[in-house]
Amino acid sequence: MADWAFGWGLRVAANHEGAGQQMILERVELQNYRSHRATTLELPMAAVISGPVGSGKSAIQESFRLAAFGETDSKDPRGHIGLGADRCRVLWQFRALDGQHYRIVLSQSVHGDRIKTDLQLTSGDSNGKWTPITGRSIAETRAKIIEILGCDY
């Protein structure tokens, strides 16, 4: 099988006016997300993720789209929860160029034929304290994420 790779580094997300917010991805945690049972990645300024086809590289990128924008390639809302699991959790931590740290945490669980979703947004200070800045709804929280990132999907 062929290998496939993609890289992360300083990312620029342009909005429709052409301006953009730059951020540095710092940490990713995936629990029961697709093929990832318990994956933690500490990301340096630049990173390349490589591996054989089907090893979960695209799932890492897709997990950000799901957490930040509610977008996924799966047509089945349960499709990204790992086989045999009834819940998943995605954490993305990044730093804006102004030095502010943020965490996006998406948790989903299966209850019968329904999916319960929880989305949390926090900002961190230099002492490692995380303060919730989550909105009153998932839509409001996603709007805050889009404002921080300076783009929409």
Coordinates of N, CA, C and O in Angstrom, one line a residue:
M1 N 0.8 -1.2 0.0 CA 0.0 0.0 0.0 C 0.9 1.2 0.0 O 1.9 1.3 0.6
A2 N 0.4 2.3 -0.6 CA 1.1 3.5 -0.7 C 1.0 4.3 0.6 O -0.1 4.2 1.3
D3 N 2.0 5.1 0.9 CA 1.9 6.0 2.0 C 1.3 7.3 1.6 O 1.4 7.7 0.4
W4 N 0.7 8.0 2.5 CA 0.2 9.3 2.2 C 0.5 10.2 3.4 O 0.5 9.7 4.5
A5 N 0.8 11.5 3.2 CA 1.1 12.3 4.3 C 0.5 13.7 4.1 O 0.2 14.1 3.0
F6 N 0.3 14.4 5.2 CA 0.0 15.8 5.1 C 0.7 16.5 6.3 O 1.1 15.9 7.2
G7 N 0.9 17.8 6.2 CA 1.6 18.5 7.2 C 0.8 19.7 7.8 O -0.1 20.2 7.2
W8 N 1.2 20.0 9.0 CA 0.6 21.2 9.7 C 1.7 22.1 10.1 O 2.8 21.6 10.4
G9 N 1.5 23.3 10.1 CA 2.4 24.3 10.6 C 1.7 25.5 11.0 O 0.6 25.4 11.5
L10 N 2.2 26.6 10.7 CA 1.5 27.9 10.9 C 0.4 27.9 9.8 O 0.7 27.9 8.6
R11 N -0.8 28.0 10.3 CA -2.0 27.9 9.3 C -2.6 29.3 9.2 O -2.7 30.0 10.1
V12 N -3.0 29.6 8.0 CA -3.7 30.8 7.7 C -5.0 30.5 7.2 O -5.1 29.7 6.2
A13 N -6.1 30.9 7.8 CA -7.4 30.7 7.4 C -8.0 32.0 6.9 O -8.2 32.9 7.7
A14 N -8.2 32.1 5.6 CA -8.7 33.4 5.1 C -10.2 33.4 5.1 O -10.9 32.4 4.8
N15 N -10.8 34.5 5.5 CA -12.2 34.7 5.4 C -12.6 35.3 4.0 O -11.7 35.6 3.2
H16 N -13.9 35.5 3.8 CA -14.3 36.0 2.5 C -13.8 37.4 2.2 O -13.8 37.8 1.1
E17 N -13.4 38.2 3.2 CA -12.9 39.5 2.9 C -11.4 39.5 2.6 O -10.8 40.5 2.3
G18 N -10.8 38.3 2.7 CA -9.4 38.2 2.4 C -8.5 38.3 3.6 O -7.3 37.9 3.5
A19 N -9.0 38.7 4.7 CA -8.2 38.8 6.0 C -8.2 37.4 6.6 O -9.0 36.5 6.2
G20 N -7.4 37.1 7.5 CA -7.4 35.8 8.1 C -6.8 35.9 9.5 O -6.1 36.8 9.8
Q21 N -7.0 34.8 10.2 CA -6.4 34.6 11.5 C -5.3 33.5 11.4 O -5.6 32.5 10.8
Q22 N -4.2 33.7 12.0 CA -3.2 32.7 12.0 C -3.2 32.0 13.3 O -3.5 32.7 14.3
M23 N -2.9 30.7 13.3 CA -2.9 30.0 14.5 C -1.8 28.9 14.4 O -1.4 28.5 13.4
I24 N -1.4 28.4 15.6 CA -0.5 27.4 15.7 C -1.2 26.2 16.5 O -1.6 26.4 17.6
L25 N -1.3 25.1 15.8 CA -1.9 23.9 16.5 C -0.9 23.4 17.4 O 0.2 23.2 17.1
E26 N -1.4 23.1 18.7 CA -0.5 22.6 19.7 C -0.8 21.2 20.1 O 0.1 20.4 20.4
R27 N -2.1 20.8 20.2 CA -2.4 19.5 20.8 C -3.7 19.0 20.2 O -4.6 19.7 19.9
V28 N -3.7 17.7 19.9 CA -4.9 17.0 19.5 C -5.1 15.7 20.3 O -4.2 15.0 20.6
E29 N -6.4 15.5 20.8 CA -6.7 14.3 21.5 C -8.0 13.7 20.9 O -9.0 14.4 20.7
L30 N -7.9 12.5 20.5 CA -9.0 11.8 19.9 C -9.3 10.5 20.7 O -8.4 9.7 20.9
Q31 N -10.5 10.4 21.2 CA -11.0 9.2 21.9 C -12.2 8.6 21.2 O -13.2 9.3 21.0
N32 N -12.0 7.4 20.7 CA -13.1 6.6 20.0 C -13.6 7.4 18.8 O -14.7 7.3 18.4
Y33 N -12.7 8.1 18.1 CA -13.0 8.9 16.9 C -12.5 8.1 15.7 O -11.3 7.9 15.5
R34 N -13.5 7.5 15.0 CA -13.2 6.6 13.8 C -12.2 5.5 14.3 O -12.5 4.8 15.2
S35 N -11.0 5.5 13.7 CA -10.1 4.4 14.0 C -9.2 4.7 15.2 O -8.4 3.9 15.6
H36 N -9.3 5.9 15.8 CA -8.5 6.4 16.9 C -9.2 6.0 18.2 O -10.2 6.6 18.6
R37 N -8.6 5.1 19.0 CA -9.2 4.7 20.3 C -8.8 5.7 21.3 O -9.6 6.2 22.1
A38 N -7.5 6.0 21.4 CA -6.9 7.0 22.3 C -5.7 7.5 21.7 O -4.6 7.0 21.9
T39 N -5.8 8.6 21.0 CA -4.6 9.2 20.3 C -4.4 10.6 20.9 O -5.3 11.4 21.0
T40 N -3.2 10.9 21.2 CA -2.8 12.3 21.6 C -1.6 12.7 20.8 O -0.6 11.9 20.7
L41 N -1.7 13.8 20.2 CA -0.6 14.4 19.4 C -0.2 15.7 20.0 O -1.0 16.6 20.1
E42 N 1.1 15.9 20.4 CA 1.6 17.2 20.8 C 2.3 17.7 19.5 O 3.3 17.1 19.0
L43 N 1.9 18.8 19.0 CA 2.4 19.3 17.7 C 3.4 20.4 17.9 O 3.1 21.4 18.5
P44 N 4.6 20.2 17.3 CA 5.5 21.3 17.3 C 5.1 22.4 16.3 O 4.0 22.3 15.7
M45 N 5.9 23.4 16.1 CA 5.6 24.4 15.1 C 5.2 23.9 13.7 O 4.4 24.4 13.1
A46 N 5.9 22.8 13.3 CA 5.5 22.2 12.1 C 5.6 20.7 12.3 O 6.4 20.2 13.0
A47 N 4.6 20.0 11.6 CA 4.6 18.6 11.8 C 4.1 17.9 10.5 O 3.3 18.5 9.8
V48 N 4.6 16.7 10.2 CA 4.1 15.9 9.1 C 3.5 14.7 9.7 O 4.2 14.0 10.5
I49 N 2.3 14.3 9.3 CA 1.7 13.1 9.8 C 1.7 12.1 8.6 O 1.1 12.5 7.5
S50 N 2.3 11.0 8.7 CA 2.3 10.1 7.6 C 2.0 8.7 8.1 O 2.1 8.4 9.2
G51 N 1.6 7.8 7.1 CA 1.3 6.4 7.4 C 0.6 5.8 6.3 O 0.3 6.4 5.3
P52 N 0.4 4.5 6.4 CA -0.2 3.7 5.3 C -1.7 4.2 5.1 O -2.3 4.8 6.0
V53 N -2.2 3.9 3.9 CA -3.6 4.2 3.6 C -4.5 3.5 4.7 O -4.2 2.4 5.0
G54 N -5.5 4.2 5.2 CA -6.4 3.7 6.1 C -5.9 3.7 7.6 O -6.6 3.1 8.4
S55 N -4.8 4.4 7.9 CA -4.3 4.4 9.2 C -4.9 5.5 10.1 O -4.6 5.6 11.3
G56 N -5.7 6.4 9.5 CA -6.4 7.4 10.3 C -5.9 8.9 10.2 O -6.2 9.7 10.9
K57 N -5.0 9.1 9.1 CA -4.5 10.5 9.0 C -5.6 11.5 8.6 O -5.7 12.5 9.2
S58 N -6.5 11.1 7.7 CA -7.5 12.0 7.3 C -8.5 12.2 8.4 O -9.2 13.2 8.5
A59 N -8.7 11.2 9.2 CA -9.6 11.3 10.4 C -9.2 12.4 11.3 O -10.0 13.1 11.9
I60 N -7.9 12.6 11.4 CA -7.4 13.7 12.3 C -7.8 15.0 11.8 O -8.4 15.9 12.5
Q61 N -7.6 15.2 10.5 CA -8.1 16.5 9.9 C -9.6 16.6 9.9 O -10.1 17.7 10.2
E62 N -10.3 15.6 9.6 CA -11.8 15.6 9.7 C -12.3 15.9 11.1 O -13.3 16.6 11.2
S63 N -11.6 15.5 12.1 CA -12.0 15.7 13.5 C -12.0 17.2 13.8 O -12.9 17.7 14.6
F64 N -11.1 18.0 13.2 CA -11.1 19.5 13.4 C -12.3 20.1 12.7 O -13.0 20.9 13.3
R65 N -12.6 19.6 11.5 CA -13.8 20.1 10.8 C -15.1 19.9 11.6 O -16.0 20.7 11.6
L66 N -15.2 18.7 12.1 CA -16.4 18.3 12.9 C -16.5 19.2 14.2 O -17.5 19.8 14.5
A67 N -15.4 19.3 14.9 CA -15.4 20.1 16.2 C -15.6 21.5 15.9 O -16.4 22.2 16.6
A68 N -14.9 22.1 15.0 CA -15.0 23.6 14.8 C -16.2 24.0 14.0 O -16.8 25.0 14.3
F69 N -16.6 23.2 13.0 CA -17.6 23.7 12.0 C -18.8 22.8 11.9 O -19.8 23.1 11.2
G70 N -18.8 21.6 12.6 CA -19.9 20.7 12.5 C -20.0 19.9 11.2 O -21.0 19.3 10.8
E71 N -18.9 20.0 10.4 CA -18.8 19.3 9.1 C -18.1 18.0 9.2 O -17.1 17.8 10.0
T72 N -18.6 17.0 8.5 CA -18.0 15.7 8.5 C -18.3 15.0 7.1 O -19.2 15.4 6.5
D73 N -17.4 14.1 6.7 CA -17.6 13.4 5.5 C -18.6 12.3 5.6 O -19.2 11.8 4.6
S74 N -18.9 11.9 6.8 CA -19.8 10.8 7.1 C -21.3 11.2 6.9 O -21.7 12.3 7.4
K75 N -22.1 10.4 6.2 CA -23.5 10.7 6.0 C -24.3 10.2 7.2 O -25.4 10.7 7.5
D76 N -23.7 9.3 8.0 CA -24.3 8.7 9.2 C -23.8 9.5 10.4 O -22.6 9.5 10.6
P77 N -24.7 10.2 11.1 CA -24.2 11.0 12.2 C -23.4 10.2 13.2 O -22.5 10.7 14.0
R78 N -23.6 8.8 13.3 CA -22.8 8.0 14.2 C -21.5 7.5 13.5 O -20.7 6.8 14.1
G79 N -21.4 7.8 12.2 CA -20.3 7.3 11.4 C -18.9 7.6 11.9 O -18.0 6.9 11.6
H80 N -18.7 8.6 12.7 CA -17.3 8.9 13.2 C -17.1 8.4 14.5 O -15.9 8.4 15.0
I81 N -18.1 7.9 15.2 CA -17.8 7.2 16.5 C -17.3 5.8 16.2 O -17.8 5.1 15.4
G82 N -16.1 5.5 16.9 CA -15.4 4.3 16.6 C -16.3 3.0 16.8 O -17.2 3.0 17.7
L83 N -16.0 2.0 16.1 CA -16.7 0.7 16.2 C -16.7 0.2 17.6 O -15.6 0.2 18.2
G84 N -17.8 -0.2 18.1 CA -17.9 -0.8 19.4 C -18.0 0.2 20.5 O -18.1 -0.1 21.7
A85 N -17.9 1.5 20.2 CA -18.0 2.6 21.2 C -19.3 3.3 21.1 O -20.0 3.2 20.1
D86 N -19.7 3.9 22.2 CA -21.0 4.6 22.2 C -20.8 6.1 22.4 O -21.7 6.9 22.6
R87 N -19.5 6.5 22.4 CA -19.2 7.9 22.6 C -17.8 8.2 22.0 O -17.0 7.3 21.9
C88 N -17.6 9.5 21.6 CA -16.3 9.9 21.2 C -16.0 11.3 21.7 O -16.9 12.0 22.1
R89 N -14.8 11.7 21.8 CA -14.3 13.0 22.2 C -13.2 13.5 21.4 O -12.3 12.7 21.1
V90 N -13.3 14.7 21.0 CA -12.2 15.4 20.1 C -11.8 16.6 20.9 O -12.6 17.5 21.2
L91 N -10.5 16.8 21.1 CA -10.0 18.0 21.7 C -8.9 18.6 20.7 O -8.0 17.9 20.2
W92 N -9.1 19.9 20.4 CA -8.1 20.6 19.6 C -7.6 21.8 20.4 O -8.5 22.6 20.8
Q93 N -6.3 21.9 20.6 CA -5.8 23.1 21.3 C -4.9 23.9 20.3 O -4.1 23.2 19.6
F94 N -5.0 25.2 20.3 CA -4.2 26.0 19.4 C -3.9 27.3 20.1 O -4.6 27.7 21.0
R95 N -2.9 28.0 19.5 CA -2.5 29.3 20.0 C -2.7 30.3 18.8 O -2.1 30.1 17.7
A96 N -3.3 31.4 19.1 CA -3.4 32.5 18.1 C -2.1 33.2 18.1 O -1.3 33.1 19.1
L97 N -1.8 34.0 17.1 CA -0.5 34.7 17.0 C -0.4 35.8 18.1 O 0.7 36.2 18.4
D98 N -1.5 36.2 18.6 CA -1.5 37.2 19.7 C -1.1 36.5 21.1 O -1.0 37.2 22.1
G99 N -0.9 35.2 21.0 CA -0.5 34.4 22.2 C -1.6 33.8 23.0 O -1.4 33.0 23.9
Q100 N -2.9 34.1 22.7 CA -4.0 33.5 23.4 C -4.2 32.0 23.0 O -4.1 31.7 21.8
H101 N -4.4 31.2 24.0 CA -4.6 29.8 23.8 C -6.1 29.4 23.8 O -6.8 30.0 24.6
Y102 N -6.5 28.5 23.0 CA -7.9 28.0 23.0 C -7.9 26.5 22.9 O -7.0 25.9 22.4
R103 N -9.0 26.0 23.4 CA -9.4 24.6 23.3 C -10.8 24.4 22.8 O -11.7 25.1 23.3
I104 N -11.0 23.6 21.8 CA -12.3 23.2 21.3 C -12.4 21.7 21.7 O -11.6 20.9 21.4
V105 N -13.5 21.4 22.5 CA -13.8 20.0 22.9 C -15.2 19.6 22.4 O -16.1 20.2 22.8
L106 N -15.2 18.6 21.6 CA -16.5 18.1 21.1 C -16.7 16.7 21.7 O -15.7 15.9 21.5
S107 N -17.8 16.4 22.3 CA -18.1 15.1 22.8 C -19.4 14.7 22.2 O -20.4 15.5 22.1
Q108 N -19.5 13.4 21.8 CA -20.8 12.9 21.3 C -21.0 11.5 21.9 O -20.1 10.8 22.1
S109 N -22.3 11.2 22.1 CA -22.6 9.9 22.7 C -23.9 9.5 22.0 O -24.8 10.3 21.7
V110 N -24.1 8.1 22.0 CA -25.2 7.5 21.4 C -26.2 7.2 22.5 O -25.8 6.6 23.5
H111 N -27.5 7.6 22.3 CA -28.5 7.2 23.2 C -29.7 6.7 22.4 O -30.5 7.4 21.8
G112 N -29.7 5.3 22.3 CA -30.7 4.7 21.4 C -30.4 5.0 20.0 O -29.3 4.8 19.5
D113 N -31.4 5.7 19.3 CA -31.2 6.1 17.9 C -30.8 7.6 17.8 O -30.8 8.2 16.7
R114 N -30.5 8.2 18.9 CA -30.2 9.6 19.0 C -28.7 9.8 19.3 O -28.1 9.0 20.0
I115 N -28.2 11.0 18.8 CA -26.8 11.4 19.1 C -26.9 12.6 20.0 O -27.5 13.6 19.6
K116 N -26.2 12.6 21.2 CA -26.1 13.8 22.0 C -24.8 14.4 21.8 O -23.7 13.7 21.9
T117 N -24.8 15.7 21.5 CA -23.5 16.4 21.2 C -23.3 17.5 22.2 O -24.2 18.2 22.6
D118 N -22.1 17.7 22.7 CA -21.7 18.7 23.6 C -20.4 19.4 23.0 O -19.5 18.7 22.6
L119 N -20.4 20.7 22.9 CA -19.3 21.5 22.4 C -18.9 22.5 23.4 O -19.7 23.3 23.8
Q120 N -17.6 22.5 23.7 CA -17.1 23.4 24.7 C -15.9 24.2 24.1 O -15.1 23.6 23.3
L121 N -15.8 25.5 24.4 CA -14.7 26.3 24.0 C -14.2 27.0 25.2 O -14.9 27.5 26.1
T122 N -12.9 26.9 25.4 CA -12.2 27.5 26.5 C -11.0 28.4 26.0 O -10.5 28.1 25.0
S123 N -10.6 29.3 26.9 CA -9.4 30.1 26.6 C -8.5 29.9 27.8 O -8.9 29.8 28.9
G124 N -7.2 29.8 27.5 CA -6.2 29.5 28.5 C -5.3 30.7 28.8 O -5.0 31.5 27.9
D125 N -4.9 30.7 30.1 CA -3.9 31.8 30.4 C -2.5 31.2 30.6 O -2.3 30.0 30.4
S126 N -1.6 32.1 30.9 CA -0.2 31.7 31.0 C 0.1 30.7 32.2 O 1.1 30.1 32.3
N127 N -0.9 30.6 33.1 CA -0.7 29.7 34.3 C -1.4 28.4 34.0 O -1.4 27.6 34.9
G128 N -1.9 28.2 32.8 CA -2.5 26.9 32.5 C -3.9 26.8 33.0 O -4.5 25.7 33.0
K129 N -4.6 27.9 33.3 CA -6.0 27.9 33.8 C -6.8 28.1 32.5 O -6.6 29.0 31.7
W130 N -7.8 27.2 32.4 CA -8.8 27.2 31.2 C -10.1 27.8 31.7 O -10.7 27.3 32.6
T131 N -10.6 28.8 31.0 CA -11.8 29.5 31.3 C -12.8 29.3 30.2 O -12.5 29.5 29.0
P132 N -14.0 28.8 30.6 CA -15.1 28.5 29.6 C -15.5 29.8 28.9 O -15.8 30.8 29.6
I133 N -15.6 29.8 27.6 CA -16.2 30.9 26.8 C -17.2 30.3 25.9 O -17.6 30.9 24.8
T134 N -17.8 29.2 26.3 CA -18.8 28.5 25.5 C -20.0 29.3 25.4 O -20.4 30.0 26.4
G135 N -20.7 29.3 24.2 CA -22.0 30.0 24.1 C -23.1 29.2 24.7 O -22.9 28.2 25.3
R136 N -24.3 29.8 24.6 CA -25.5 29.2 25.2 C -26.0 28.0 24.4 O -26.8 27.3 24.9
S137 N -25.5 27.9 23.2 CA -25.9 26.8 22.3 C -24.7 26.4 21.5 O -23.7 27.1 21.4
I138 N -24.9 25.3 20.8 CA -23.8 24.8 19.9 C -23.6 25.8 18.8 O -22.4 26.2 18.4
A139 N -24.7 26.4 18.2 CA -24.6 27.4 17.2 C -23.8 28.6 17.6 O -23.0 29.2 16.9
E140 N -24.1 29.1 18.8 CA -23.4 30.3 19.4 C -22.0 30.0 19.6 O -21.1 30.8 19.3
T141 N -21.6 28.8 20.1 CA -20.2 28.4 20.3 C -19.5 28.3 19.0 O -18.4 28.8 18.9
R142 N -20.1 27.7 18.0 CA -19.5 27.6 16.7 C -19.3 29.0 16.1 O -18.2 29.3 15.4
A143 N -20.2 30.0 16.3 CA -20.0 31.3 15.9 C -18.8 32.0 16.5 O -18.0 32.7 15.9
K144 N -18.6 31.7 17.8 CA -17.4 32.2 18.5 C -16.1 31.6 17.9 O -15.1 32.3 17.7
I145 N -16.1 30.3 17.6 CA -15.0 29.6 17.0 C -14.7 30.2 15.6 O -13.5 30.5 15.3
I146 N -15.7 30.5 14.8 CA -15.5 31.1 13.5 C -14.9 32.5 13.7 O -14.0 32.9 12.9
E147 N -15.4 33.2 14.7 CA -14.8 34.6 14.9 C -13.3 34.5 15.3 O -12.5 35.3 14.8
I148 N -13.0 33.5 16.2 CA -11.6 33.4 16.6 C -10.7 33.0 15.4 O -9.6 33.5 15.2
L149 N -11.2 32.0 14.6 CA -10.4 31.5 13.5 C -10.4 32.5 12.3 O -9.5 32.5 11.5
G150 N -11.4 33.4 12.2 CA -11.4 34.3 11.1 C -11.9 33.7 9.8 O -11.6 34.2 8.8
C151 N -12.6 32.5 9.9 CA -13.0 31.8 8.7 C -14.2 30.9 9.1 O -14.4 30.5 10.2
D152 N -14.9 30.5 8.1 CA -15.9 29.4 8.2 C -15.6 28.3 7.2 O -14.8 28.6 6.3
Y153 N -16.1 27.2 7.4 CA -15.8 26.1 6.5 C -16.4 26.2 5.1 O -17.6 26.4 5.0

